[in-house]
């Protein structure tokens, strides 16, 4: 079976911070990546630094930022579902799982990247991950792709053990930083504070940005 990666996250920039180096490692060798982003992040707190967005303009700004990040990462198939930010937890999980399942049936991914339900903090993250896992569980066992889950709750290692996959993405560090910076409305204040460390690629920055950790979901 030909490789195909499906990424499912709820917000623009989830992909950049969590797994953009890993995504770039696939696209660089020609593996297609489909990205389903559930919302436009219109309820995000950050409006740029200095402020250049407002509640009305933020959705379109974040849409363009996400498109720019996908161009940086080589993602050619971006699907924006337009669910309302901060309300994914109130979606019917089975209906959302069926919609995700339809994408799985269409593209036959060999790998899915999403959040680990129960260990990803934000209610939208949790609901997104739960719907993806539900969709995959409904497939015949022989047809289930591998699912890499992002987890970052304080108790994730205690409960899940050490991550199954630890990717050193230093070869894709510049792409990852560029992808994060594409989400300017959300990341600019942070980068203003750590710009010199990024330029120097100091140990703290490499540990924070160049190591991506995933847990393989145990169906």
PDB file of C-alpha atoms in Angstrom:
ATOM      1  CA  UNK A   1       0.000   0.000   0.000  1.00  0.00           C
ATOM      2  CA  UNK A   2       1.279   3.460  -0.893  1.00  0.00           C
ATOM      3  CA  UNK A   3       1.960   5.727   2.057  1.00  0.00           C
ATOM      4  CA  UNK A   4      -0.500   8.515   2.803  1.00  0.00           C
ATOM      5  CA  UNK A   5      -0.644  10.537   6.028  1.00  0.00           C
ATOM      6  CA  UNK A   6      -3.880  11.941   7.448  1.00  0.00           C
ATOM      7  CA  UNK A   7      -3.546  14.747  10.002  1.00  0.00           C
ATOM      8  CA  UNK A   8      -6.641  15.679  12.029  1.00  0.00           C
ATOM      9  CA  UNK A   9      -6.479  18.600  14.454  1.00  0.00           C
ATOM     10  CA  UNK A  10      -9.085  21.105  15.631  1.00  0.00           C
ATOM     11  CA  UNK A  11      -7.205  24.406  15.291  1.00  0.00           C
ATOM     12  CA  UNK A  12      -4.873  26.165  12.882  1.00  0.00           C
ATOM     13  CA  UNK A  13      -1.347  25.944  14.402  1.00  0.00           C
ATOM     14  CA  UNK A  14      -1.968  22.603  16.173  1.00  0.00           C
ATOM     15  CA  UNK A  15      -0.051  20.927  13.365  1.00  0.00           C
ATOM     16  CA  UNK A  16       2.812  23.427  13.488  1.00  0.00           C
ATOM     17  CA  UNK A  17       3.612  23.146  17.162  1.00  0.00           C
ATOM     18  CA  UNK A  18       2.957  19.428  17.584  1.00  0.00           C
ATOM     19  CA  UNK A  19       4.125  17.614  14.505  1.00  0.00           C
ATOM     20  CA  UNK A  20       5.286  19.849  11.668  1.00  0.00           C
ATOM     21  CA  UNK A  21       8.777  18.353  11.604  1.00  0.00           C
ATOM     22  CA  UNK A  22       7.347  14.865  11.294  1.00  0.00           C
ATOM     23  CA  UNK A  23       4.930  16.040   8.602  1.00  0.00           C
ATOM     24  CA  UNK A  24       7.816  17.645   6.686  1.00  0.00           C
ATOM     25  CA  UNK A  25       9.786  14.399   6.912  1.00  0.00           C
ATOM     26  CA  UNK A  26       7.015  12.713   4.942  1.00  0.00           C
ATOM     27  CA  UNK A  27       6.327  15.423   2.376  1.00  0.00           C
ATOM     28  CA  UNK A  28      10.031  15.841   1.639  1.00  0.00           C
ATOM     29  CA  UNK A  29      10.139  12.272   0.351  1.00  0.00           C
ATOM     30  CA  UNK A  30       6.962  12.657  -1.633  1.00  0.00           C
ATOM     31  CA  UNK A  31       4.424  11.102   0.742  1.00  0.00           C
ATOM     32  CA  UNK A  32       1.068  12.888   0.367  1.00  0.00           C
ATOM     33  CA  UNK A  33      -0.417  14.470   3.482  1.00  0.00           C
ATOM     34  CA  UNK A  34      -4.084  15.319   3.922  1.00  0.00           C
ATOM     35  CA  UNK A  35      -4.872  17.745   6.714  1.00  0.00           C
ATOM     36  CA  UNK A  36      -8.384  17.999   8.139  1.00  0.00           C
ATOM     37  CA  UNK A  37      -8.607  21.097  10.353  1.00  0.00           C
ATOM     38  CA  UNK A  38     -11.910  21.186  12.193  1.00  0.00           C
ATOM     39  CA  UNK A  39     -12.171  24.926  13.012  1.00  0.00           C
ATOM     40  CA  UNK A  40     -10.641  28.252  12.032  1.00  0.00           C
ATOM     41  CA  UNK A  41      -9.569  29.023  15.599  1.00  0.00           C
ATOM     42  CA  UNK A  42     -11.816  32.071  15.658  1.00  0.00           C
ATOM     43  CA  UNK A  43     -11.991  32.091  19.456  1.00  0.00           C
ATOM     44  CA  UNK A  44      -8.226  32.260  19.890  1.00  0.00           C
ATOM     45  CA  UNK A  45      -7.095  34.742  22.523  1.00  0.00           C
ATOM     46  CA  UNK A  46      -4.139  36.122  20.593  1.00  0.00           C
ATOM     47  CA  UNK A  47      -4.737  38.874  18.050  1.00  0.00           C
ATOM     48  CA  UNK A  48      -1.142  39.458  17.003  1.00  0.00           C
ATOM     49  CA  UNK A  49       1.652  41.330  18.712  1.00  0.00           C
ATOM     50  CA  UNK A  50       1.225  44.219  18.189  1.00  0.00           C
ATOM     51  CA  UNK A  51      -2.489  43.608  17.699  1.00  0.00           C
ATOM     52  CA  UNK A  52      -3.544  43.443  14.039  1.00  0.00           C
ATOM     53  CA  UNK A  53      -6.717  41.314  14.262  1.00  0.00           C
ATOM     54  CA  UNK A  54     -10.094  41.502  15.914  1.00  0.00           C
ATOM     55  CA  UNK A  55     -12.807  38.947  16.585  1.00  0.00           C
ATOM     56  CA  UNK A  56     -14.371  39.542  13.155  1.00  0.00           C
ATOM     57  CA  UNK A  57     -11.170  39.399  11.105  1.00  0.00           C
ATOM     58  CA  UNK A  58      -9.409  36.622  13.031  1.00  0.00           C
ATOM     59  CA  UNK A  59     -11.028  33.649  11.228  1.00  0.00           C
ATOM     60  CA  UNK A  60      -9.898  34.828   7.781  1.00  0.00           C
ATOM     61  CA  UNK A  61      -6.470  35.725   9.101  1.00  0.00           C
ATOM     62  CA  UNK A  62      -6.034  32.315  10.688  1.00  0.00           C
ATOM     63  CA  UNK A  63      -7.246  30.608   7.506  1.00  0.00           C
ATOM     64  CA  UNK A  64      -4.571  32.398   5.487  1.00  0.00           C
ATOM     65  CA  UNK A  65      -1.946  31.638   8.143  1.00  0.00           C
ATOM     66  CA  UNK A  66      -2.848  27.949   7.991  1.00  0.00           C
ATOM     67  CA  UNK A  67      -2.633  27.929   4.198  1.00  0.00           C
ATOM     68  CA  UNK A  68       0.808  29.539   4.448  1.00  0.00           C
ATOM     69  CA  UNK A  69       1.935  26.936   7.002  1.00  0.00           C
ATOM     70  CA  UNK A  70       0.707  24.129   4.749  1.00  0.00           C
ATOM     71  CA  UNK A  71       2.686  25.576   1.847  1.00  0.00           C
ATOM     72  CA  UNK A  72       5.798  25.613   4.024  1.00  0.00           C
ATOM     73  CA  UNK A  73       5.230  21.986   5.004  1.00  0.00           C
ATOM     74  CA  UNK A  74       4.321  20.711   1.560  1.00  0.00           C
ATOM     75  CA  UNK A  75       0.723  19.834   2.492  1.00  0.00           C
ATOM     76  CA  UNK A  76      -1.273  19.980  -0.738  1.00  0.00           C
ATOM     77  CA  UNK A  77      -4.612  18.656   0.532  1.00  0.00           C
ATOM     78  CA  UNK A  78      -6.008  20.958   3.223  1.00  0.00           C
ATOM     79  CA  UNK A  79      -9.624  20.451   4.244  1.00  0.00           C
ATOM     80  CA  UNK A  80     -11.280  23.109   6.375  1.00  0.00           C
ATOM     81  CA  UNK A  81     -14.466  21.868   8.006  1.00  0.00           C
ATOM     82  CA  UNK A  82     -15.557  25.126   9.582  1.00  0.00           C
ATOM     83  CA  UNK A  83     -16.806  23.822  12.915  1.00  0.00           C
ATOM     84  CA  UNK A  84     -17.068  26.494  15.564  1.00  0.00           C
ATOM     85  CA  UNK A  85     -13.968  26.927  17.686  1.00  0.00           C
ATOM     86  CA  UNK A  86     -14.352  25.855  21.336  1.00  0.00           C
ATOM     87  CA  UNK A  87     -17.504  23.874  20.557  1.00  0.00           C
ATOM     88  CA  UNK A  88     -16.099  20.655  19.083  1.00  0.00           C
ATOM     89  CA  UNK A  89     -16.846  18.924  22.384  1.00  0.00           C
ATOM     90  CA  UNK A  90     -20.553  19.557  21.736  1.00  0.00           C
ATOM     91  CA  UNK A  91     -20.561  17.919  18.302  1.00  0.00           C
ATOM     92  CA  UNK A  92     -22.194  14.494  18.021  1.00  0.00           C
ATOM     93  CA  UNK A  93     -19.121  12.259  18.340  1.00  0.00           C
ATOM     94  CA  UNK A  94     -20.543   9.477  16.188  1.00  0.00           C
ATOM     95  CA  UNK A  95     -21.453  11.856  13.364  1.00  0.00           C
ATOM     96  CA  UNK A  96     -18.001  13.450  13.523  1.00  0.00           C
ATOM     97  CA  UNK A  97     -16.419   9.987  13.537  1.00  0.00           C
ATOM     98  CA  UNK A  98     -18.451   9.040  10.472  1.00  0.00           C
ATOM     99  CA  UNK A  99     -17.271  12.145   8.661  1.00  0.00           C
ATOM    100  CA  UNK A 100     -13.656  11.355   9.531  1.00  0.00           C
ATOM    101  CA  UNK A 101     -14.283   7.744   8.550  1.00  0.00           C
ATOM    102  CA  UNK A 102     -15.405   8.901   5.113  1.00  0.00           C
ATOM    103  CA  UNK A 103     -12.043  10.629   4.613  1.00  0.00           C
ATOM    104  CA  UNK A 104     -10.245   7.490   5.756  1.00  0.00           C
ATOM    105  CA  UNK A 105     -12.228   5.421   3.260  1.00  0.00           C
ATOM    106  CA  UNK A 106     -11.428   7.935   0.521  1.00  0.00           C
ATOM    107  CA  UNK A 107      -7.659   8.263   0.947  1.00  0.00           C
ATOM    108  CA  UNK A 108      -6.723   5.031   2.786  1.00  0.00           C
ATOM    109  CA  UNK A 109      -4.080   6.579   5.045  1.00  0.00           C
ATOM    110  CA  UNK A 110      -1.284   4.419   6.358  1.00  0.00           C
ATOM    111  CA  UNK A 111      -0.752   6.823   9.267  1.00  0.00           C
ATOM    112  CA  UNK A 112      -3.032   9.216  11.147  1.00  0.00           C
ATOM    113  CA  UNK A 113      -1.734  11.990  13.427  1.00  0.00           C
ATOM    114  CA  UNK A 114      -4.125  13.462  16.004  1.00  0.00           C
ATOM    115  CA  UNK A 115      -4.482  14.158  19.719  1.00  0.00           C
ATOM    116  CA  UNK A 116      -4.600  11.458  22.382  1.00  0.00           C
ATOM    117  CA  UNK A 117      -8.059  11.629  23.953  1.00  0.00           C
ATOM    118  CA  UNK A 118      -7.797  12.145  27.678  1.00  0.00           C
ATOM    119  CA  UNK A 119      -4.279  13.557  27.555  1.00  0.00           C
ATOM    120  CA  UNK A 120      -4.418  16.666  25.371  1.00  0.00           C
ATOM    121  CA  UNK A 121      -5.816  19.286  27.775  1.00  0.00           C
ATOM    122  CA  UNK A 122      -8.110  21.465  25.611  1.00  0.00           C
ATOM    123  CA  UNK A 123     -11.742  20.262  25.194  1.00  0.00           C
ATOM    124  CA  UNK A 124     -11.493  20.662  21.396  1.00  0.00           C
ATOM    125  CA  UNK A 125      -8.307  18.590  21.370  1.00  0.00           C
ATOM    126  CA  UNK A 126      -9.965  15.869  23.422  1.00  0.00           C
ATOM    127  CA  UNK A 127     -13.091  15.773  21.261  1.00  0.00           C
ATOM    128  CA  UNK A 128     -11.078  15.705  18.050  1.00  0.00           C
ATOM    129  CA  UNK A 129      -8.902  12.836  19.216  1.00  0.00           C
ATOM    130  CA  UNK A 130     -11.887  10.876  20.531  1.00  0.00           C
ATOM    131  CA  UNK A 131     -13.719  11.168  17.203  1.00  0.00           C
ATOM    132  CA  UNK A 132     -10.646  10.022  15.254  1.00  0.00           C
ATOM    133  CA  UNK A 133     -10.137   7.023  17.528  1.00  0.00           C
ATOM    134  CA  UNK A 134     -13.822   6.159  17.262  1.00  0.00           C
ATOM    135  CA  UNK A 135     -13.635   6.335  13.470  1.00  0.00           C
ATOM    136  CA  UNK A 136     -10.637   4.009  13.357  1.00  0.00           C
ATOM    137  CA  UNK A 137     -12.176   1.573  15.858  1.00  0.00           C
ATOM    138  CA  UNK A 138     -15.148   1.196  13.527  1.00  0.00           C
ATOM    139  CA  UNK A 139     -12.889  -0.088  10.757  1.00  0.00           C
ATOM    140  CA  UNK A 140     -12.129  -3.791  10.379  1.00  0.00           C
ATOM    141  CA  UNK A 141      -8.974  -4.491  12.355  1.00  0.00           C
ATOM    142  CA  UNK A 142      -6.981  -5.378   9.239  1.00  0.00           C
ATOM    143  CA  UNK A 143      -7.791  -1.987   7.676  1.00  0.00           C
ATOM    144  CA  UNK A 144      -6.850   0.213  10.622  1.00  0.00           C
ATOM    145  CA  UNK A 145      -3.960   2.606   9.995  1.00  0.00           C
ATOM    146  CA  UNK A 146      -1.376   3.334  12.665  1.00  0.00           C
ATOM    147  CA  UNK A 147      -2.451   6.306  14.779  1.00  0.00           C
ATOM    148  CA  UNK A 148       0.198   8.616  16.248  1.00  0.00           C
ATOM    149  CA  UNK A 149      -1.266  10.572  19.153  1.00  0.00           C
ATOM    150  CA  UNK A 150       0.036  13.845  20.561  1.00  0.00           C
ATOM    151  CA  UNK A 151      -0.240  14.069  24.360  1.00  0.00           C
ATOM    152  CA  UNK A 152       0.985  16.786  26.682  1.00  0.00           C
ATOM    153  CA  UNK A 153      -1.088  16.673  29.856  1.00  0.00           C
ATOM    154  CA  UNK A 154       0.952  16.634  33.057  1.00  0.00           C
ATOM    155  CA  UNK A 155       0.054  13.006  33.720  1.00  0.00           C
ATOM    156  CA  UNK A 156       0.512  11.634  30.203  1.00  0.00           C
ATOM    157  CA  UNK A 157       3.825   9.848  30.806  1.00  0.00           C
ATOM    158  CA  UNK A 158       2.672   8.603  34.202  1.00  0.00           C
ATOM    159  CA  UNK A 159      -0.441   7.046  32.677  1.00  0.00           C
ATOM    160  CA  UNK A 160       0.721   6.133  29.158  1.00  0.00           C
ATOM    161  CA  UNK A 161       4.397   5.406  29.732  1.00  0.00           C
ATOM    162  CA  UNK A 162       7.172   6.873  27.637  1.00  0.00           C
ATOM    163  CA  UNK A 163       6.208   7.846  24.081  1.00  0.00           C
ATOM    164  CA  UNK A 164       6.405   5.106  21.465  1.00  0.00           C
ATOM    165  CA  UNK A 165       7.849   7.418  18.816  1.00  0.00           C
ATOM    166  CA  UNK A 166      10.426  10.145  19.470  1.00  0.00           C
ATOM    167  CA  UNK A 167      11.331  11.997  16.293  1.00  0.00           C
ATOM    168  CA  UNK A 168      14.385  14.222  16.202  1.00  0.00           C
ATOM    169  CA  UNK A 169      13.340  16.695  13.510  1.00  0.00           C
ATOM    170  CA  UNK A 170      16.464  18.867  13.432  1.00  0.00           C
ATOM    171  CA  UNK A 171      16.748  18.205   9.695  1.00  0.00           C
ATOM    172  CA  UNK A 172      13.391  19.972   9.356  1.00  0.00           C
ATOM    173  CA  UNK A 173      13.965  22.601  12.050  1.00  0.00           C
ATOM    174  CA  UNK A 174      13.829  25.577   9.688  1.00  0.00           C
ATOM    175  CA  UNK A 175      10.597  24.315   8.136  1.00  0.00           C
ATOM    176  CA  UNK A 176       9.080  23.775  11.554  1.00  0.00           C
ATOM    177  CA  UNK A 177       9.988  27.257  12.765  1.00  0.00           C
ATOM    178  CA  UNK A 178       8.704  28.753   9.508  1.00  0.00           C
ATOM    179  CA  UNK A 179       5.431  26.841   9.891  1.00  0.00           C
ATOM    180  CA  UNK A 180       4.975  28.108  13.440  1.00  0.00           C
ATOM    181  CA  UNK A 181       5.837  31.645  12.364  1.00  0.00           C
ATOM    182  CA  UNK A 182       3.245  31.379   9.586  1.00  0.00           C
ATOM    183  CA  UNK A 183       0.681  31.431  12.374  1.00  0.00           C
ATOM    184  CA  UNK A 184       1.744  34.960  13.110  1.00  0.00           C
ATOM    185  CA  UNK A 185      -1.339  36.041  15.040  1.00  0.00           C
ATOM    186  CA  UNK A 186      -0.681  33.298  17.570  1.00  0.00           C
ATOM    187  CA  UNK A 187       3.093  32.967  17.653  1.00  0.00           C
ATOM    188  CA  UNK A 188       4.635  36.396  17.137  1.00  0.00           C
ATOM    189  CA  UNK A 189       4.762  37.403  20.807  1.00  0.00           C
ATOM    190  CA  UNK A 190       6.464  34.137  21.723  1.00  0.00           C
ATOM    191  CA  UNK A 191       9.049  34.447  18.960  1.00  0.00           C
ATOM    192  CA  UNK A 192       9.878  38.001  19.947  1.00  0.00           C
ATOM    193  CA  UNK A 193      10.998  36.631  23.316  1.00  0.00           C
ATOM    194  CA  UNK A 194      13.043  33.695  22.040  1.00  0.00           C
ATOM    195  CA  UNK A 195      14.312  34.917  18.653  1.00  0.00           C
ATOM    196  CA  UNK A 196      17.985  34.892  19.655  1.00  0.00           C
ATOM    197  CA  UNK A 197      17.742  31.403  21.127  1.00  0.00           C
ATOM    198  CA  UNK A 198      16.189  30.178  17.892  1.00  0.00           C
ATOM    199  CA  UNK A 199      18.951  31.795  15.860  1.00  0.00           C
ATOM    200  CA  UNK A 200      21.547  30.148  18.093  1.00  0.00           C
ATOM    201  CA  UNK A 201      19.672  26.808  18.142  1.00  0.00           C
ATOM    202  CA  UNK A 202      20.503  26.471  21.797  1.00  0.00           C
ATOM    203  CA  UNK A 203      19.848  23.258  23.686  1.00  0.00           C
ATOM    204  CA  UNK A 204      16.613  24.435  25.292  1.00  0.00           C
ATOM    205  CA  UNK A 205      15.144  25.401  21.929  1.00  0.00           C
ATOM    206  CA  UNK A 206      16.202  22.170  20.255  1.00  0.00           C
ATOM    207  CA  UNK A 207      14.626  20.153  23.055  1.00  0.00           C
ATOM    208  CA  UNK A 208      11.430  22.180  22.826  1.00  0.00           C
ATOM    209  CA  UNK A 209      11.020  22.354  19.069  1.00  0.00           C
ATOM    210  CA  UNK A 210      13.207  19.666  17.500  1.00  0.00           C
ATOM    211  CA  UNK A 211      11.871  16.671  19.399  1.00  0.00           C
ATOM    212  CA  UNK A 212       8.374  15.454  18.561  1.00  0.00           C
ATOM    213  CA  UNK A 213       6.785  12.743  20.685  1.00  0.00           C
ATOM    214  CA  UNK A 214       3.903  10.457  19.839  1.00  0.00           C
ATOM    215  CA  UNK A 215       2.054   7.603  21.462  1.00  0.00           C
ATOM    216  CA  UNK A 216       0.730   4.873  19.167  1.00  0.00           C
ATOM    217  CA  UNK A 217      -2.896   4.285  20.072  1.00  0.00           C
ATOM    218  CA  UNK A 218      -3.369   0.697  21.342  1.00  0.00           C
ATOM    219  CA  UNK A 219      -6.577  -0.511  19.730  1.00  0.00           C
TER     220      UNK A 219
END
